[in-house]
Coordinates of C-alpha atoms and ligand atoms in Angstrom, one line a residue:
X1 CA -77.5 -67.7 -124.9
X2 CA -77.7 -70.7 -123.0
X3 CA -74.5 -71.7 -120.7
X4 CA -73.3 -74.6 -123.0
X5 CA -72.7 -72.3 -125.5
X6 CA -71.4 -69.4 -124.0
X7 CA -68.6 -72.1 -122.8
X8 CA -67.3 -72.8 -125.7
X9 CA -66.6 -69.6 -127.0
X10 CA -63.5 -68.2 -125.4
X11 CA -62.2 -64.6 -126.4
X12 CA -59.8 -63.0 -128.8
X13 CA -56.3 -62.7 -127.5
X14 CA -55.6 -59.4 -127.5
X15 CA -52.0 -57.6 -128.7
X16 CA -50.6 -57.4 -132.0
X17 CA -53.1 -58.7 -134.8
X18 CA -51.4 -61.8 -136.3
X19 CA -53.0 -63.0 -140.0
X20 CA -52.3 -64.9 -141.9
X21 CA -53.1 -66.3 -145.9
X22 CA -52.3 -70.1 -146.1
X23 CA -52.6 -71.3 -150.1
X24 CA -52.1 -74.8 -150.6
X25 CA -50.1 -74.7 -153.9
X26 CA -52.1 -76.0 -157.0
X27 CA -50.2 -74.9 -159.8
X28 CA -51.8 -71.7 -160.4
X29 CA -53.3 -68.8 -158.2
X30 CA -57.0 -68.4 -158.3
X31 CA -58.3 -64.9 -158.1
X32 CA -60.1 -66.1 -154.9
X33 CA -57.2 -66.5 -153.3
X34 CA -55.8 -62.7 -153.9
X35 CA -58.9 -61.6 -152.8
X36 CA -58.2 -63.5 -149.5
X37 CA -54.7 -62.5 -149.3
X38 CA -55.8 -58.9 -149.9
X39 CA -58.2 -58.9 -147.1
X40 CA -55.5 -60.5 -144.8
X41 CA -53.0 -58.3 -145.8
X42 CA -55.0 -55.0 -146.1
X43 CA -56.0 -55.7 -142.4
X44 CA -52.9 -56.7 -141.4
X45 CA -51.6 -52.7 -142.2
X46 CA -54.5 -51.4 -141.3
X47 CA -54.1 -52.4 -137.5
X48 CA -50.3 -52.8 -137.7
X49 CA -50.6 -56.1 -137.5
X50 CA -48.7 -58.9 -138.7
X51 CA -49.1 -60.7 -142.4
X52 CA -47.9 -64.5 -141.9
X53 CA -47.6 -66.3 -145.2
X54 CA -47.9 -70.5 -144.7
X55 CA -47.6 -72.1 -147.9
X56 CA -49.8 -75.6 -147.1
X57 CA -47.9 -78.4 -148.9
X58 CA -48.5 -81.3 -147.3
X59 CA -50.3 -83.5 -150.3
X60 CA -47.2 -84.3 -151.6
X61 CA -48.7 -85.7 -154.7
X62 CA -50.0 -82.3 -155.2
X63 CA -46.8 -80.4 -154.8
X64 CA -44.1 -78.6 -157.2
X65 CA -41.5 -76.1 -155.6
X66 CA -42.1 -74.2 -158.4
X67 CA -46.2 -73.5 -157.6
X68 CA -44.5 -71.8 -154.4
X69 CA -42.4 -69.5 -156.4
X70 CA -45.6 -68.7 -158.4
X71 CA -47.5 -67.9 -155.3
X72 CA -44.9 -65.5 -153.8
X73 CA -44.7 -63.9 -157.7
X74 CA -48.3 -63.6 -157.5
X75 CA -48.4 -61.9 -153.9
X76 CA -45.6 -59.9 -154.8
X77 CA -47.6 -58.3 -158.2
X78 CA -50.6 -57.5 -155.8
X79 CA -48.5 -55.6 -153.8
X80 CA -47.9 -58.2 -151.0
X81 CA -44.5 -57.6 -150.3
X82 CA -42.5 -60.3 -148.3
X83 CA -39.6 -57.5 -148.0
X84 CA -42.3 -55.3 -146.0
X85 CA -42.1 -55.4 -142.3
X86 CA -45.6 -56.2 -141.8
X87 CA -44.7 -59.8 -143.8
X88 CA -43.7 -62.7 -141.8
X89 CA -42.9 -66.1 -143.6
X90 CA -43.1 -68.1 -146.2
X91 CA -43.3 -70.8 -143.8
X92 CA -43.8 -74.5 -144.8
X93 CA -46.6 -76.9 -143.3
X94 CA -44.2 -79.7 -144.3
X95 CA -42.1 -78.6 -142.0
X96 CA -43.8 -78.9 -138.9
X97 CA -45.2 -82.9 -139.3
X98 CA -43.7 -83.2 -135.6
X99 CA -45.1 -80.1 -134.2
X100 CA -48.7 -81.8 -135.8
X101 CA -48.2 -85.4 -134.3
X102 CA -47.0 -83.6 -131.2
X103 CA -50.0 -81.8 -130.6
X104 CA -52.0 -85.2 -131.6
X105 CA -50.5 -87.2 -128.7
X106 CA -51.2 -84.4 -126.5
X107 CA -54.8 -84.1 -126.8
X108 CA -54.6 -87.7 -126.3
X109 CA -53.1 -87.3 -123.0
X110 CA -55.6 -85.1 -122.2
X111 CA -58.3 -87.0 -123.1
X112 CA -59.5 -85.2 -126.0
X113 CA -58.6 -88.3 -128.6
X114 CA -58.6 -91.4 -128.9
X115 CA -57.7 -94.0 -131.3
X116 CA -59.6 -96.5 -133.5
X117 CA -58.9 -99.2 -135.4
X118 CA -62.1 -99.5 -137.9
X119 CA -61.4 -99.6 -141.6
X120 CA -63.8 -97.1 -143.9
X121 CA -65.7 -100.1 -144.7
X122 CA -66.6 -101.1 -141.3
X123 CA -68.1 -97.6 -140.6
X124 CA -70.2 -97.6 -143.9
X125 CA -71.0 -100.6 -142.9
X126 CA -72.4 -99.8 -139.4
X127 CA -73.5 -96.2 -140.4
X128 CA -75.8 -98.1 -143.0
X129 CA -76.6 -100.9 -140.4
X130 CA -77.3 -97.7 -137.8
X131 CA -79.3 -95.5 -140.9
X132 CA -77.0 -92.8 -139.2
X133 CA -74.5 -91.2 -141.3
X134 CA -70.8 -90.9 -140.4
X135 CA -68.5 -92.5 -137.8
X136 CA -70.4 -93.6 -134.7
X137 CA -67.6 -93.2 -131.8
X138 CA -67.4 -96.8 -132.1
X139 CA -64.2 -96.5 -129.9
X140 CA -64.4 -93.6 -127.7
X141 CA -64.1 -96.2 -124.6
X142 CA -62.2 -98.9 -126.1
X143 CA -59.1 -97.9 -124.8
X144 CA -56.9 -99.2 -128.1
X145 CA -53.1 -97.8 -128.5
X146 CA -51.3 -96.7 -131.3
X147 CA -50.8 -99.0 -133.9
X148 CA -50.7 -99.1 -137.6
X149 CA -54.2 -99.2 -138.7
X150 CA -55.0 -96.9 -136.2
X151 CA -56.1 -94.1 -136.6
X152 CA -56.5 -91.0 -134.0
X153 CA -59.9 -89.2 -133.1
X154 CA -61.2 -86.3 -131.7
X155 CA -63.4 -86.7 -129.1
X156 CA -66.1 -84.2 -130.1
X157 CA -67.9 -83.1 -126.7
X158 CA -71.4 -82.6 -126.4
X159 CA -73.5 -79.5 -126.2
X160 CA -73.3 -76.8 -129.2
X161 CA -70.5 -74.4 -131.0
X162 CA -70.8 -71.3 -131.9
X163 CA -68.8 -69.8 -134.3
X164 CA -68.4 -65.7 -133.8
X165 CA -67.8 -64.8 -137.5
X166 CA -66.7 -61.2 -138.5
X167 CA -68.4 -61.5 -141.7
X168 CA -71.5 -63.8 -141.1
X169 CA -72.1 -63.1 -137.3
X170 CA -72.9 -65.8 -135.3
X171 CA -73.2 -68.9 -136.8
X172 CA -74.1 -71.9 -134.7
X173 CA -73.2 -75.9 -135.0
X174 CA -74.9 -78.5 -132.8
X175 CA -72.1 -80.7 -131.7
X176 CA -74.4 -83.7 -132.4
X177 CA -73.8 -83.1 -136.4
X178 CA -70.1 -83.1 -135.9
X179 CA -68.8 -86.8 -135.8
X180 CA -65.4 -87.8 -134.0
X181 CA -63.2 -86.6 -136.9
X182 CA -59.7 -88.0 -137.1
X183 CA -56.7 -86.2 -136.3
X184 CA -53.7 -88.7 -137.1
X185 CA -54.5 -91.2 -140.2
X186 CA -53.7 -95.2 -140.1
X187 CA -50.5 -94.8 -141.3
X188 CA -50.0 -91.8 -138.6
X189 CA -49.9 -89.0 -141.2
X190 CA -52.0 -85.2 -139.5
X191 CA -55.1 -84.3 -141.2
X192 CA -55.8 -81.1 -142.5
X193 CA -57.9 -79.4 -139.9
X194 CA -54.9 -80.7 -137.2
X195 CA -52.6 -79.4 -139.3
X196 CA -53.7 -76.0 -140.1
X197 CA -54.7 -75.5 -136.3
X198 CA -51.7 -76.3 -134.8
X199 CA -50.1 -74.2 -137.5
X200 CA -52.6 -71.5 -136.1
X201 CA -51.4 -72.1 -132.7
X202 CA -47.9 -72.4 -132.7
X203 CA -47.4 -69.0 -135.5
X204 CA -49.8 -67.4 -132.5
X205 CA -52.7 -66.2 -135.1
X206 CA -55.4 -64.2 -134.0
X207 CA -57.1 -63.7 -137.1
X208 CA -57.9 -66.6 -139.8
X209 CA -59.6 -64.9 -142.7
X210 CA -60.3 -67.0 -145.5
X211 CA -62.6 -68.7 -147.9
X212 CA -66.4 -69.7 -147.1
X213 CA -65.9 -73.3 -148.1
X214 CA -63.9 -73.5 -145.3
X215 CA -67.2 -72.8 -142.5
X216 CA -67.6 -76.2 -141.8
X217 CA -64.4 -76.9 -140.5
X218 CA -64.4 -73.9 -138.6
X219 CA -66.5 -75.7 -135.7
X220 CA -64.0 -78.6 -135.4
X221 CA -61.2 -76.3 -135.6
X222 CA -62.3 -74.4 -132.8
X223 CA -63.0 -77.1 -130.7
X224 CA -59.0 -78.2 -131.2
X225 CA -58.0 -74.8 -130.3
X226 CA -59.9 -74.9 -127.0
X227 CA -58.9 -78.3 -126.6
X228 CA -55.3 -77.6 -126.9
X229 CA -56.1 -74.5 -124.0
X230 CA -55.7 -71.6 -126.8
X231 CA -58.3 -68.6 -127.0
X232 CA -59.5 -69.1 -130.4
X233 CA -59.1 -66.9 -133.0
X234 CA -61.7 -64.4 -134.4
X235 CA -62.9 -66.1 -137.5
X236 CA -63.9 -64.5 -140.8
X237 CA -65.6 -66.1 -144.1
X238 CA -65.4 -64.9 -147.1
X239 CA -68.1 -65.4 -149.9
X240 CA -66.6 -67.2 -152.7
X241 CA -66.9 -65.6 -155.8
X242 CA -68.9 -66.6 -158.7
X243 CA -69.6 -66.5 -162.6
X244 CA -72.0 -65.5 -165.0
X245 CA -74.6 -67.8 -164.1
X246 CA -73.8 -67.8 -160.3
X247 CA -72.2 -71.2 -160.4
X248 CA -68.4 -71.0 -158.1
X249 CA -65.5 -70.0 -160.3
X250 CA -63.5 -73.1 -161.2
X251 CA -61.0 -73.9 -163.1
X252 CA -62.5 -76.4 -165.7
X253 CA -64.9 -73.6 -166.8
X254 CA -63.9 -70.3 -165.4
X255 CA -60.5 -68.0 -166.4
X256 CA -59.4 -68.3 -162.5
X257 CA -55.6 -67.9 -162.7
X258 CA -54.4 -64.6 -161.7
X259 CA -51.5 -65.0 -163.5
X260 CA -53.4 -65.0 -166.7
X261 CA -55.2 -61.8 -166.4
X262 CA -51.5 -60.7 -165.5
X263 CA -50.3 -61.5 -168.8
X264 CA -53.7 -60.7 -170.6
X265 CA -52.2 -56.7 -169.3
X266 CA -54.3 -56.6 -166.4
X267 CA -52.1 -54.2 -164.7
X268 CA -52.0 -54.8 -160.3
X269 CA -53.6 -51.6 -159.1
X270 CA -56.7 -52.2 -161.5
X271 CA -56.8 -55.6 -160.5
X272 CA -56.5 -54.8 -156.9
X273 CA -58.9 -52.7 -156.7
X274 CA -61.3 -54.6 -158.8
X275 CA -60.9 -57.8 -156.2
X276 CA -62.0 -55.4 -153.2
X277 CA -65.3 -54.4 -154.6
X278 CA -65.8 -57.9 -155.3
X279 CA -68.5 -58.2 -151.6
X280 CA -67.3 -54.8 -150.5
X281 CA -67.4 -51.1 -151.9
X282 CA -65.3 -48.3 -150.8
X283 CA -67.2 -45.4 -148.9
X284 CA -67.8 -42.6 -151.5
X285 CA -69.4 -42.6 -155.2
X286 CA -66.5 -44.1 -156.8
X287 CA -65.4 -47.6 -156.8
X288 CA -62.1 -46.5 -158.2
X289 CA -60.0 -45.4 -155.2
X290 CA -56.5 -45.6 -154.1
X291 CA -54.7 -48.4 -152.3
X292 CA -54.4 -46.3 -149.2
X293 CA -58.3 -45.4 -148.9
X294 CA -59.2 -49.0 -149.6
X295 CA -57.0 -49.6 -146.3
X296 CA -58.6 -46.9 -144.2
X297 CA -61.8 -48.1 -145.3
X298 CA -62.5 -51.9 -145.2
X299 CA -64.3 -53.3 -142.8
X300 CA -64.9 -57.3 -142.2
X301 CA -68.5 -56.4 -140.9
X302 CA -69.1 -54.7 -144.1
X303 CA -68.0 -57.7 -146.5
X304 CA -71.3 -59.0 -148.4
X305 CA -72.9 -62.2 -147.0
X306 CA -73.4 -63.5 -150.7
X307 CA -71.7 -64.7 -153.2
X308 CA -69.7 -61.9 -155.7
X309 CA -69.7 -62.1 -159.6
X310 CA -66.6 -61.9 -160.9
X311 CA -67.3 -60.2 -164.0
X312 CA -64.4 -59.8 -166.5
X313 CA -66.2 -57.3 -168.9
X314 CA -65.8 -55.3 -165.2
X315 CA -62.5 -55.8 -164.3
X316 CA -61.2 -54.5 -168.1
X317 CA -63.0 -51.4 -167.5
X318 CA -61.6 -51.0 -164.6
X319 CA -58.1 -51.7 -166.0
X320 CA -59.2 -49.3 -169.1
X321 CA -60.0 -46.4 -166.1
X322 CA -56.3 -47.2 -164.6
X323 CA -54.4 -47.6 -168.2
X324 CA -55.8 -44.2 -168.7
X325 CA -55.0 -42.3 -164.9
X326 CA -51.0 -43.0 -166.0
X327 CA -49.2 -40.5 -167.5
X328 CA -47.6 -41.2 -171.1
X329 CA -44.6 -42.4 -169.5
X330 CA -45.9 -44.8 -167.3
X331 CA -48.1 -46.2 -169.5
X332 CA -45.1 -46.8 -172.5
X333 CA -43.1 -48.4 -169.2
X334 CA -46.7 -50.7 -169.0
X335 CA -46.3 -51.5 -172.2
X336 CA -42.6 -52.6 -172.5
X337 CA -43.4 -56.4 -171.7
X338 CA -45.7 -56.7 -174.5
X339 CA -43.3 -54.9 -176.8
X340 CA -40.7 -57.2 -176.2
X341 CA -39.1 -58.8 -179.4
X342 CA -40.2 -62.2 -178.2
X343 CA -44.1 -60.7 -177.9
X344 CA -44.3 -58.3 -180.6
X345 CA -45.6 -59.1 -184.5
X346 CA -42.5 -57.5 -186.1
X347 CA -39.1 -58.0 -186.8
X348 CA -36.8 -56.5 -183.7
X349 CA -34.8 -54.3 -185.6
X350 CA -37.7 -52.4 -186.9
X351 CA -39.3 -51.1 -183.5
X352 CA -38.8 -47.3 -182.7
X353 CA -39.1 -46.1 -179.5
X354 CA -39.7 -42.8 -181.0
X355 CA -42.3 -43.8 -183.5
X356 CA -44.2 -45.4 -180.5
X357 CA -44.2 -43.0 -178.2
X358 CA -45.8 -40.1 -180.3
X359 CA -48.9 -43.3 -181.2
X360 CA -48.7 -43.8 -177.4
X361 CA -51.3 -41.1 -175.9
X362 CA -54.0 -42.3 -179.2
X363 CA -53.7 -45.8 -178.0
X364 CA -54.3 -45.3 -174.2
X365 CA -57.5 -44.1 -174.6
X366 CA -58.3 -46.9 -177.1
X367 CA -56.8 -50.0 -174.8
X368 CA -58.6 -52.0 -171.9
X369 CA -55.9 -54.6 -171.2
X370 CA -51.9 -53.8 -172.3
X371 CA -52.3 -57.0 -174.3
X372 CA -54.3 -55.6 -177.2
X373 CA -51.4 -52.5 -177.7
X374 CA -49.2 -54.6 -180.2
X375 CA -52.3 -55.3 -183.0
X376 CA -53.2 -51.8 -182.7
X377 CA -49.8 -50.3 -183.5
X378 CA -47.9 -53.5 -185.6
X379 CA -49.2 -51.2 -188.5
X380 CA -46.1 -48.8 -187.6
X381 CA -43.5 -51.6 -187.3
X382 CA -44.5 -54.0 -189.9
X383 CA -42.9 -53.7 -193.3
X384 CA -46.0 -55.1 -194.9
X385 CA -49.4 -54.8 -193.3
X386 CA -51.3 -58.4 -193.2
X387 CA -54.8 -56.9 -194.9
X388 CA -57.8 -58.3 -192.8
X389 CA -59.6 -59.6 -195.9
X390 CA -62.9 -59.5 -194.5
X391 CA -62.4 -55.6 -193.2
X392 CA -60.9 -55.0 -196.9
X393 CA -63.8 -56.7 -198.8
X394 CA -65.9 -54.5 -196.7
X395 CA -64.8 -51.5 -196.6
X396 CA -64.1 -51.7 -200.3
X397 CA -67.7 -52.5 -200.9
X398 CA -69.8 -49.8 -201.9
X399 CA -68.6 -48.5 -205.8
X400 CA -67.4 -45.0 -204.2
X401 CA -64.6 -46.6 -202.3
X402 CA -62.0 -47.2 -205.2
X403 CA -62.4 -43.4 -206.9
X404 CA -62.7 -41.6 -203.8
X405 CA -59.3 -43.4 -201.9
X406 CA -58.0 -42.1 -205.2
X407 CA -58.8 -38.9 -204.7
X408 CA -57.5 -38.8 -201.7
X409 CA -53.7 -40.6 -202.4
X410 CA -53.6 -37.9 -205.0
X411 CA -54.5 -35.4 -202.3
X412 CA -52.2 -36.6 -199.4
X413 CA -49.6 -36.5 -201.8
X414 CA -48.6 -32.7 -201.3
X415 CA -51.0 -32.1 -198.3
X416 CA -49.1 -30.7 -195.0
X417 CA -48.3 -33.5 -193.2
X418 CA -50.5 -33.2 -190.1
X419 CA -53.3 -35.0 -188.8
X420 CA -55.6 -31.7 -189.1
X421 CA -54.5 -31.5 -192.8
X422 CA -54.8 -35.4 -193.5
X423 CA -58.7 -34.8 -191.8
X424 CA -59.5 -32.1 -194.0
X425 CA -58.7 -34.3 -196.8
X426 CA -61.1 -36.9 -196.4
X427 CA -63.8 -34.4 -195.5
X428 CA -63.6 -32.7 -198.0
X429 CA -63.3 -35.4 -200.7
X430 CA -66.4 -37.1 -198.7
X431 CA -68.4 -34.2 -199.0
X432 CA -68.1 -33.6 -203.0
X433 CA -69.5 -37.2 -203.1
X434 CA -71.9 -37.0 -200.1
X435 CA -69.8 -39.8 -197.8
X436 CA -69.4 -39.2 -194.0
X437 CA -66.7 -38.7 -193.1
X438 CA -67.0 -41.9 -190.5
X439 CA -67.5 -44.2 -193.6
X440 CA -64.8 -42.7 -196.0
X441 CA -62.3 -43.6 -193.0
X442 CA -62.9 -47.3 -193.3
X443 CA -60.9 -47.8 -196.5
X444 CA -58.2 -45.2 -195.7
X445 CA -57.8 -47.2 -192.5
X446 CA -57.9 -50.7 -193.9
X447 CA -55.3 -49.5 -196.7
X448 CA -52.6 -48.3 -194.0
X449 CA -53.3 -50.6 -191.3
X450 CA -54.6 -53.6 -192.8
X451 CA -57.3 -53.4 -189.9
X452 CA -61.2 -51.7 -189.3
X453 CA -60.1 -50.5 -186.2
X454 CA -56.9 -49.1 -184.1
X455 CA -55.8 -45.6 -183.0
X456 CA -57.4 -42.5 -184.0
X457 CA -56.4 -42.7 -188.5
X458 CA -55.3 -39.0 -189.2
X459 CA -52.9 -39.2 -186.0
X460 CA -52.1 -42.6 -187.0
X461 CA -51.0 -41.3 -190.8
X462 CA -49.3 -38.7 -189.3
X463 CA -47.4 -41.2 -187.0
X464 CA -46.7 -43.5 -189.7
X465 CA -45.4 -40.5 -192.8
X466 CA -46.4 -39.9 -196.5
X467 CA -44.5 -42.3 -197.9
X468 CA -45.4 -45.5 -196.7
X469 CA -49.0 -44.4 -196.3
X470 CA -48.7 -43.6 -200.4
X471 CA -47.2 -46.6 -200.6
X472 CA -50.1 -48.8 -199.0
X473 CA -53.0 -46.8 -200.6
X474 CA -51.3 -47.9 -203.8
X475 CA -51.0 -51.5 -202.9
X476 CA -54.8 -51.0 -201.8
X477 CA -56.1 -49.5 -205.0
X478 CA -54.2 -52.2 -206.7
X479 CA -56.0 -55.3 -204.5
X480 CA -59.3 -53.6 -205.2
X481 CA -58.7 -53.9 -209.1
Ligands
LIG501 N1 -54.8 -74.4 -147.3 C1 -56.2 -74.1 -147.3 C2 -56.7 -73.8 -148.7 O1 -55.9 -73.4 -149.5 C3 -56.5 -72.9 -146.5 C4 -56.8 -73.1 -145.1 C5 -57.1 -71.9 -144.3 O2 -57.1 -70.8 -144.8 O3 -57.4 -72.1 -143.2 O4 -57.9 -73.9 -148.9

């Protein structure tokens, strides 16, 4: 490593581990972010450290109090807890524009800055006069003041950066690529990379571990930290994660919103774990592990270098896996938001706690997000069932489908009421007319639930009693003509 380098890394203060997760609030949290609040927060109790939460909200024509509220709801249903010891903050950027400007005028004084009074133009102008590309340094040795108009620069130094990255390793900028970026804008307002440094500084992080888009700042950054006579922090980028056809999760395109999976019945342990094998896997031959093993086990150094697919059809199956590790009870508790009388297809006064706990166990096997429970029991609650014409024209097809449901009304009509006995019904009625048992379910199912598909039917006829399931065949028989 040759000495110019070597200088401008400085090392890691040492003490308690200080991170920190530092959203700028959009209106919505993107499942990027979690994952980078996870990391930060997973490694903050991992080495008893400290988990600083810094909401940035200085574009004030991007801000809303109420996008904070939904970032400390969202932390909170991941399991980031601000009432935890380990969780320092929420602090405000806004709060701290003199701590910013501060810190401007000081690496000023120190001859780090310096201020300029060329308009955009001018510098496209002599960047395209030059055939270089950026701001030229124009001023470095001009020697203006502040004025309005003028803005503040960093005087970048010569030589070369190297970024120490816990993820990527050593990643290297040549100063000569890194023009004098501004610190204080014409009208005097901080930038973002002063901002979020002296931020850094001043809440004493050690640790900045966040998104990969951010790698090109980092060099600047680090210079400002040296600059302003701070050890810098050790630095770690996370790969961003990606869709189906590798192209960065956005918005326009891409379900990002964590909040949305939330209400979709993503429940948080399935979605936290899901996020941390998203670059990473747990030890072991599971990817399925507690919360507690995922903190023994990650490792920075063993995050991915690439970017991770963020596959939905993956994260329901992982949801399906944790629906189905809760007992009864805690899945019916699961359920309760989606069975709410403003959520659920029926009329309040029918629901029956009773009459959905004994469905329960049938349809927690069935279920990969908690949203899909109310269509698969609304059969229950319903005083009519809504017939899914195309299931009905189906299953009602083939010419054995009218006599044999017929057969069967007659025979569930003094049958035991039990789903063994309800079974042995159809089989047997299938078998004098050589129908599987599979296919002679479809319009039995259809009849009583108005759907081709829900819970397990003979439990489900059980659940639901002889009379209304009489009833329904009746009303089916009668459709079919
Ligand atoms: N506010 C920045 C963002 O949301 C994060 C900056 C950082 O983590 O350093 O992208």
């Amino acid at each position: 490593m040759r000495g110019a380098r070597s200088r401008l890394v400085s090392t890691v203060v040492s003490g308690t581990p200080r991170y920190r997760f530092a959203p700028s609030p959009t209106g919505f949290f993107h499942v990027g972010g979690a994952r980078t609040a996870l990391y930060n927060w997973i490694l903050a109790l991992a080495n008893d450290g400290i988990f600083v939460l810094r909401i940035e909200d200085t574009d004030e024509s991007r801000n809303e109090p109420q996008w904070t509220q939904g970032i400390l709801d969202a932390l909170a249903w991941i399991g980031i807890d601000s009432s935890d010891p380990h969780f320092e903050g929420p602090y405000f950027q806004s709060a701290n524009a003199e701590t910013h400007v501060a810190a401007a005028h000081k690496l000023l004084a120190d001859g780090h800055a310096y201020y300029c009074d060329l308009t955009s133009e001018q510098i496209q102008e002599r960047a395209k006069a030059s055939g270089k590309p950026g701001y030229d340094g124009y001023s470095r040795d001009r020697g203006l003041t502040a004025q309005p108009g003028h803005s503040l620069r960093f005087r970048v130094p010569t030589g070369t950066t190297v970024v120490i990255d816990e993820v990527r390793g050593q990643v290297e900028f040549d100063n000569s690529t890194i023009e004098d970026f501004v610190l204080l804008r014409g009208n005097g307002s901080p930038v973002f990379n002063l901002a979020n440094v002296v931020d850094d500084v001043s809440m004493s992080i050690t640790n900045v571990v966040r998104a990969e888009e951010h790698l090109p700042n980092t060099p600047k950054q680090q210079m400002l930290w040296q600059a302003l006579g701070h050890p810098v922090p050790s630095w770690a980028h996370v790969p961003v994660l990606v869709n189906e056809q590798r192209k960065k999760l956005s918005k326009r395109r891409d379900k990002v919103a964590l909040e949305q999976y939330r209400d979709e019945g993503v429940v948080a342990p399935a979605m936290v774990n899901y996020l941390m094998t998203l670059g990473w896997a747990p030890t072991g031959d599971t990817e399925i592990v507690e919360f507690a093993s995922i903190v023994a086990d990650f490792k920075l150094s063993s995050v991915n270098h690439s970017s991770a697919f963020f596959d939905v059809k993956k994260l329901n199956a992982f949801n399906g896996e944790y629906l189905r590790k809760m007992t009864v009870e805690q899945f019916v508790v699961a359920c309760e938001p989606w069975l709410a009388p403003d959520k659920a297809p029926w009329p309040a006064d029918r629901f029956d706690q009773s009459v959905f706990l004994r469905i329960a166990p049938h349809v927690q096997t069935r279920v990969a997000v908690l949203s899909e429970v109310p269509a698969m029991i609304d059969f229950l609650f319903v005083a009519d069932v809504v017939i899914d014409s195309a299931a009905f024209d189906k299953a009602f097809a083939a010419d054995w489908a009218r006599p044999l449901l017929r057969s069967i009304r007659d025979q569930f009509a003094t049958v035991d009421w039990n789903h063994e006995a309800l079974k042995n019904v159809v089989e047997v009625v299938g078998a004098a007319s050589d129908v599987k048992l599979g296919k002679l379910q479809a319009p039995v199912r259809v009849a009583t639930t108005g759907r081709s598909v829900g819970p397990p039917l003979f439990e489900s006829l059980e659940v639901l009693g002889r009379d209304e399931t009489l009833r329904r065949i009746d009303a089916a028989l009668t459709r079919a003509g």
